[in-house]
Every structure is written in C-alpha cells, then in structure tokens.
Tab-separated table of C-alpha atoms in Angstrom:
chain	number	residue	atom	x	y	z
L	1	MET	CA	15.734	-16.200	37.631
L	2	SER	CA	17.499	-18.944	39.690
L	3	GLY	CA	20.638	-18.042	41.590
L	4	LYS	CA	22.469	-20.857	39.566
L	5	SER	CA	21.325	-19.527	36.145
L	6	ILE	CA	22.215	-15.789	37.225
L	7	LEU	CA	25.816	-16.405	37.746
L	8	LEU	CA	26.074	-18.591	34.805
L	9	LYS	CA	24.593	-15.828	32.832
L	10	GLU	CA	26.919	-12.921	34.539
L	11	ASP	CA	29.879	-15.369	33.653
L	12	GLY	CA	28.853	-15.675	30.232
L	13	ASN	CA	28.478	-12.143	30.051
L	14	ARG	CA	32.049	-11.474	30.869
L	15	ARG	CA	33.206	-14.072	28.675
L	16	PHE	CA	31.170	-12.240	25.661
L	17	GLN	CA	32.454	-9.008	26.603
L	18	ALA	CA	36.070	-10.475	26.588
L	19	GLY	CA	35.358	-11.818	22.728
L	20	ASP	CA	35.307	-15.322	23.895
L	21	TYR	CA	32.015	-16.188	22.414
L	22	VAL	CA	32.292	-19.858	22.064
L	23	SER	CA	32.691	-19.837	26.106
L	24	ALA	CA	29.791	-17.606	26.322
L	25	GLU	CA	27.643	-19.617	24.345
L	26	GLY	CA	28.407	-22.554	26.589
L	27	LEU	CA	27.561	-20.851	29.782
L	28	TYR	CA	24.196	-19.396	28.368
L	29	SER	CA	23.458	-23.000	27.434
L	30	LYS	CA	23.955	-23.998	31.269
L	31	ALA	CA	22.083	-21.133	32.027
L	32	ILE	CA	19.045	-21.961	30.352
L	33	ILE	CA	18.961	-25.843	31.597
L	34	ALA	CA	19.063	-24.297	35.029
L	35	ASP	CA	16.259	-21.612	34.153
L	36	PRO	CA	14.391	-22.635	30.838
L	37	SER	CA	11.533	-20.337	31.113
L	38	ASN	CA	13.591	-16.962	31.075
L	39	PRO	CA	13.618	-15.659	27.809
L	40	THR	CA	16.528	-13.199	28.246
L	41	LEU	CA	18.822	-16.462	28.436
L	42	TYR	CA	17.793	-17.449	25.016
L	43	THR	CA	18.522	-13.799	23.542
L	44	ASN	CA	21.874	-13.746	25.111
L	45	ARG	CA	22.701	-17.020	23.461
L	46	ALA	CA	21.457	-15.772	20.184
L	47	MET	CA	23.918	-12.866	20.690
L	48	ALA	CA	26.842	-15.102	21.084
L	49	ARG	CA	25.301	-17.443	18.309
L	50	LEU	CA	25.511	-14.355	15.677
L	51	LYS	CA	28.952	-13.304	16.586
L	52	MET	CA	29.892	-16.896	15.192
L	53	ALA	CA	27.380	-16.586	12.158
L	54	LEU	CA	25.347	-19.732	13.574
L	55	TRP	CA	22.147	-18.294	11.834
L	56	GLU	CA	20.077	-21.335	12.015
L	57	SER	CA	20.734	-21.759	15.888
L	58	VAL	CA	20.311	-17.938	16.321
L	59	ILE	CA	16.516	-18.561	14.814
L	60	ALA	CA	16.171	-21.102	17.189
L	61	ASP	CA	16.765	-19.444	20.295
L	62	CYS	CA	14.738	-16.069	18.876
L	63	ALA	CA	11.642	-18.715	18.382
L	64	GLU	CA	12.211	-19.869	21.899
L	65	CYS	CA	12.575	-16.668	23.192
L	66	LEU	CA	9.283	-15.409	21.371
L	67	LYS	CA	7.196	-18.230	22.827
L	68	LEU	CA	8.092	-16.583	26.454
L	69	SER	CA	7.849	-13.114	25.557
L	70	PRO	CA	6.421	-12.447	22.075
L	71	ASP	CA	6.901	-8.691	21.923
L	72	ASN	CA	10.652	-9.232	22.976
L	73	MET	CA	12.624	-6.945	20.779
L	74	LYS	CA	15.838	-7.996	20.857
L	75	ALA	CA	14.729	-11.306	19.655
L	76	HIS	CA	12.980	-9.569	16.661
L	77	TYR	CA	16.168	-7.613	16.172
L	78	TYR	CA	18.353	-10.664	15.977
L	79	LEU	CA	16.018	-12.652	13.692
L	80	SER	CA	16.349	-9.874	11.223
L	81	GLN	CA	20.091	-10.620	11.326
L	82	ALA	CA	19.991	-14.079	11.340
L	83	HIS	CA	17.728	-14.132	8.095
L	84	LEU	CA	19.519	-11.603	6.263
L	85	PRO	CA	22.788	-13.649	5.638
L	86	LEU	CA	20.497	-16.872	4.636
L	87	ARG	CA	18.702	-14.195	1.825
L	88	ASN	CA	15.408	-14.676	3.497
L	89	TYR	CA	14.543	-11.014	2.919
L	90	ALA	CA	11.158	-11.032	3.824
L	91	ASP	CA	11.367	-12.672	6.944
L	92	ALA	CA	14.644	-10.274	7.634
L	93	LEU	CA	12.748	-7.201	6.952
L	94	SER	CA	9.734	-8.403	8.976
L	95	HIS	CA	11.283	-8.921	11.939
L	96	ALA	CA	13.565	-5.480	11.542
L	97	LEU	CA	10.227	-3.526	11.250
L	98	LYS	CA	8.816	-5.424	14.309
L	99	ALA	CA	11.801	-4.396	16.294
L	100	TYR	CA	11.708	-1.058	15.178
L	101	ASP	CA	8.101	-0.430	16.061
L	102	LEU	CA	8.767	-2.170	19.717
L	103	CYS	CA	11.921	0.579	19.743
L	104	VAL	CA	9.400	3.458	18.882
L	105	LYS	CA	6.885	2.381	21.396
L	106	THR	CA	9.168	2.175	24.572
L	107	LEU	CA	11.730	4.826	23.297
L	108	ASP	CA	14.626	1.955	23.714
L	109	LYS	CA	17.883	3.367	23.013
L	110	SER	CA	18.724	0.843	20.209
L	111	LEU	CA	16.412	2.916	17.910
L	112	SER	CA	19.187	3.985	15.683
L	113	ALA	CA	20.846	0.614	15.540
L	114	VAL	CA	17.305	-0.982	14.288
L	115	THR	CA	16.782	1.824	12.133
L	116	ALA	CA	19.786	0.926	10.280
L	117	GLN	CA	19.095	-2.739	9.896
L	118	VAL	CA	15.728	-1.906	8.521
L	119	LEU	CA	17.478	-0.008	5.838
L	120	ARG	CA	19.865	-2.743	5.183
L	121	CYS	CA	17.283	-5.417	4.864
L	122	LYS	CA	15.464	-3.130	2.187
L	123	LYS	CA	18.876	-2.557	0.130
L	124	GLU	CA	19.741	-6.286	-0.072
L	125	LYS	CA	16.045	-6.965	-0.917
L	126	TRP	CA	16.297	-4.557	-3.399
L	127	GLU	CA	19.975	-5.390	-4.645
L	128	ASP	CA	18.685	-9.178	-4.905
L	129	GLN	CA	15.490	-8.044	-7.001
L	130	ASP	CA	17.893	-6.085	-9.284
L	131	LYS	CA	20.330	-8.829	-10.141
L	132	ARG	CA	17.216	-10.963	-10.855
L	133	ARG	CA	15.940	-8.133	-13.040
L	134	ARG	CA	19.449	-8.011	-14.531
L	135	ARG	CA	19.668	-11.798	-15.159
L	136	GLU	CA	16.335	-11.830	-16.732
L	137	THR	CA	17.143	-9.157	-19.044
L	138	SER	CA	20.358	-10.939	-20.215
L	139	ASP	CA	18.550	-14.192	-20.429
L	140	LEU	CA	15.796	-12.385	-22.933
L	141	GLU	CA	18.596	-10.544	-25.046
L	142	ALA	CA	20.307	-13.999	-25.655
L	143	GLU	CA	16.783	-15.702	-26.587
L	144	VAL	CA	15.950	-12.600	-28.967
L	145	LEU	CA	19.295	-12.376	-30.779
L	146	GLY	CA	19.202	-16.299	-30.805
L	147	LEU	CA	15.860	-16.553	-32.748
L	148	LEU	CA	17.062	-13.613	-35.095
L	149	GLU	CA	20.205	-15.449	-35.889
L	150	ARG	CA	17.965	-18.673	-36.696
L	151	GLU	CA	15.340	-16.784	-38.820
L	152	ARG	CA	18.681	-15.142	-40.739
L	153	ASP	CA	20.138	-18.786	-41.205
L	154	ALA	CA	16.851	-19.431	-42.866
L	155	ALA	CA	16.562	-16.720	-44.894
L	156	LEU	CA	20.119	-17.308	-46.336
L	157	GLY	CA	19.346	-20.972	-46.796
L	158	GLU	CA	16.690	-20.007	-49.144
L	159	GLU	CA	18.700	-17.835	-51.136
L	160	SER	CA	21.492	-19.219	-53.422
L	161	ALA	CA	22.613	-16.202	-55.138
L	162	SER	CA	25.540	-14.708	-53.669
L	163	GLY	CA	24.439	-11.230	-54.430
L	164	ALA	CA	20.989	-11.617	-52.671
L	165	ARG	CA	22.678	-13.350	-49.849
L	166	GLY	CA	25.049	-10.415	-49.257
L	167	GLU	CA	22.085	-8.046	-49.089
L	168	ILE	CA	20.182	-10.593	-46.636
L	169	GLU	CA	23.119	-10.648	-44.531
L	170	ALA	CA	23.465	-6.925	-44.142
L	171	GLU	CA	19.739	-6.900	-43.644
L	172	TRP	CA	19.769	-9.015	-40.754
L	173	THR	CA	23.133	-7.816	-39.235
L	174	ALA	CA	21.642	-4.468	-39.305
L	175	LYS	CA	18.231	-5.914	-37.532
L	176	MET	CA	20.318	-7.530	-35.067
L	177	GLY	CA	22.402	-4.249	-34.215
L	178	ARG	CA	19.292	-2.234	-33.536
L	179	MET	CA	18.100	-4.985	-30.968
L	180	ARG	CA	21.442	-5.028	-29.338
L	181	THR	CA	21.270	-1.398	-29.079
L	182	VAL	CA	17.634	-1.307	-27.569
L	183	PHE	CA	18.777	-3.884	-24.876
L	184	ASP	CA	22.031	-1.347	-24.236
L	185	LYS	CA	19.795	1.864	-23.743
L	186	ALA	CA	17.467	-0.493	-21.434
L	187	ARG	CA	20.612	-1.426	-19.310
L	188	SER	CA	21.857	2.202	-19.269
L	189	ALA	CA	18.950	3.565	-18.089
L	190	GLU	CA	18.622	0.958	-15.422
L	191	GLU	CA	22.086	1.655	-14.068
L	192	LYS	CA	21.965	5.413	-14.122
L	193	ARG	CA	21.644	6.762	-10.224
L	194	GLN	CA	19.349	9.234	-9.626
L	195	ARG	CA	19.897	12.336	-7.434
L	196	VAL	CA	18.660	11.798	-3.927
L	197	PRO	CA	15.936	14.142	-3.623
L	198	GLU	CA	16.686	17.048	-0.594
L	199	TRP	CA	13.053	16.295	0.528
L	200	ALA	CA	14.295	12.892	1.736
L	201	ILE	CA	17.376	13.614	3.616
L	202	ASP	CA	17.492	14.132	7.116
L	203	ASP	CA	19.441	17.126	8.312
L	204	ILE	CA	20.553	15.802	11.434
L	205	SER	CA	22.321	12.603	10.119
L	206	PHE	CA	22.657	13.753	6.592
L	207	GLY	CA	21.292	10.039	5.759
L	208	PHE	CA	18.194	8.902	3.613
L	209	MET	CA	14.920	8.931	5.938
L	210	HIS	CA	13.214	5.630	7.027
L	211	ASP	CA	10.723	6.950	9.119
L	212	PRO	CA	10.239	10.813	9.072
L	213	VAL	CA	8.596	12.417	12.184
L	214	ILE	CA	7.632	16.438	12.128
L	215	THR	CA	7.775	18.717	14.833
L	216	LYS	CA	5.886	21.711	15.848
L	217	THR	CA	7.480	24.199	13.609
L	218	GLY	CA	6.805	21.736	10.658
L	219	LYS	CA	10.186	20.402	10.246
L	220	SER	CA	10.688	16.601	9.598
L	221	TYR	CA	13.602	14.587	10.765
L	222	GLU	CA	14.321	11.018	10.772
L	223	ARG	CA	12.924	9.743	14.039
L	224	ALA	CA	15.893	8.093	15.232
L	225	SER	CA	17.997	11.331	14.761
L	226	ILE	CA	15.701	13.463	16.531
L	227	VAL	CA	14.976	11.207	19.526
L	228	GLU	CA	18.648	10.719	19.956
L	229	HIS	CA	19.117	14.695	19.684
L	230	LEU	CA	16.219	15.244	22.309
L	231	ARG	CA	17.484	12.421	24.685
L	232	ARG	CA	20.914	14.926	24.723
L	233	GLN	CA	18.817	18.376	24.565
L	234	THR	CA	15.235	19.022	24.926
L	235	THR	CA	15.307	21.775	22.284
L	236	ASP	CA	14.168	21.965	18.372
L	237	PRO	CA	17.384	21.814	16.479
L	238	LEU	CA	16.282	24.555	14.173
L	239	THR	CA	14.814	27.098	16.300
L	240	ARG	CA	16.062	26.126	19.882
L	241	GLU	CA	12.925	26.190	21.455
L	242	PRO	CA	11.764	23.538	23.866
L	243	LEU	CA	10.669	20.137	22.460
L	244	TYR	CA	9.810	16.848	23.729
L	245	ILE	CA	9.655	13.325	22.046
L	246	SER	CA	5.997	13.183	22.925
L	247	GLU	CA	5.491	16.217	20.491
L	248	LEU	CA	6.786	14.288	17.713
L	249	ARG	CA	4.418	13.589	15.338
L	250	PRO	CA	4.574	10.666	12.047
L	251	ASN	CA	5.134	12.729	8.606
L	252	LEU	CA	2.993	9.566	6.981
L	253	ASP	CA	2.969	11.594	3.665
L	254	LEU	CA	6.858	12.068	3.385
L	255	LYS	CA	7.331	8.417	4.756
L	256	GLN	CA	5.163	7.007	1.822
L	257	ALA	CA	7.315	9.025	-0.814
L	258	CYS	CA	10.397	7.745	0.836
L	259	ASP	CA	9.439	4.205	0.848
L	260	GLU	CA	8.440	4.686	-3.001
L	261	PHE	CA	11.897	5.882	-3.614
L	262	LEU	CA	13.698	3.246	-1.855
L	263	LYS	CA	11.838	0.797	-3.270
L	264	ASP	CA	13.162	1.729	-6.826
L	265	ASN	CA	16.289	2.958	-5.674
L	266	GLY	CA	17.769	0.648	-2.955
L	267	TRP	CA	21.256	1.879	-3.768
L	268	VAL	CA	20.072	5.091	-1.773
L	269	VAL	CA	20.907	3.210	1.704
L	270	ASP	CA	24.619	3.814	1.238
L	271	TRP	CA	24.221	7.352	-0.151
C-alpha cells in the first residue's frame, strides 16, 4: 500500500467513525485511485456505501475486492447485506454462508454477527416464500369460488320455477360455504405458530441454533456462542472442565434437524 493511499484510508476511517459516510466514501475512492490493487480499500468503501444504502455500488466494490482476494470474508459479508434489501435472497444467503465458513476457518471475531446475518437471510427468504404461498392460495380461492358462482348462475338460468330456484340457490350457497371453510382451515393451519423444540435452543444465547457443535461431554451449543464463551474462558459451560475451541465438533444430525425446522418455520429466527 502506497504512503498516499494509507493516509487517505486513515482519514477515511476517521470520517467513518465520526458518522460522515459521504466524506469517508470520497476518501476511500481517492485511496483506490492511488492504489487500485488493494482489496481492503474496496471493502472499506463498500462499508461506507452500506451505510448510505447504495446497494448496487456495494455489490460492485465487493466484486472488485473478490477479484483481488477471492476469500475475503468482509466482501462476502457486505455482499450479503447489499443483496438482501434488493430481495436477491439466494445471493444474500449464499454470500452469508460463504462469509460464515471463512469466519469458522479463521476463528474471526465477526462470527456472531455473520451468524445473525445467515439467520436473517433465511428468515427473509422464508417470509418472501410465505407471502407468495398466501397470495397463490388467495388467488386459487377466488378462482374456485368464481367458478362455483358461474355454475350456480347457469343452474339457476335453466330453472324457471321459483321453488326449484330457491332450492338450487340454497344448495349452491351451502356448497360455496363449505369451500370457504376448507380455505379458512388451510389458512389457520399455516398461520398457527409451532413451539420451538427444546433441542433446537442454544443454552448460552437462548436463540435458535444455526450451526450446532458438540463438546467432549456430548452437549451441543451454537458455534458462535460457545466460541465466544471459550475466548473469554477455556472451560466447559456445563462441567467447568477445561475445553478448547479445537475440541469442538460439528453436530451434523442436529444441524440437519434445525435446517429442516427453519425451512418451514422462518418466524423462529425472531423467537
């Protein structure tokens, strides 16, 4: 990094810390002109642009960073944050998971924040799919009821006797009522929130687990929670015996169960 770009970057950092994101972005841009091969400068500018909600610009900066440094955790993390408000849920989740994997490999202190981003992506993706399902169900109900109304009108049109017409009207009214009940029950079942199973709850953060790991004693915790605990003190939270990060092992069966529950119950992220 050239001396000029260092000074510009440091000045940009000061402006960023002061909350002056526009000035920070300008200084980072000048630093990039002075040293365009430095990947850190692109993530610094992306960070400022995130604060200004310049989503497309963030994506462009992170793409440039990844050309220079393919495994840059911050670039993937910021990409996830930029794609989410654009409703690019698949891209947002993909980059969040990539950032998460890089955090795990390097024991990065951002693990908790990245874990939260992964869950946020899964939640918003589920909410979008849920809205689509509800809209499709509403459209189907309207279509079915409209078809029944047309059939009723056709039946009434073929009958001239008032008594028979009354019976036909009552018959079709009852039939349409039963159909509405079917759709109402389906909506009720979808809207009913299930209880969060105890096996999916982390005993440190009391949140829903995304990436459970297991200790030597067989107890499972959310990876971000137990790693943060072990950074403060290298003892098992349950037994108080010595425990080190290197001794944690993925609980793949529990992770699969958590993923399956979350897939159908996106609301659990806010539990």
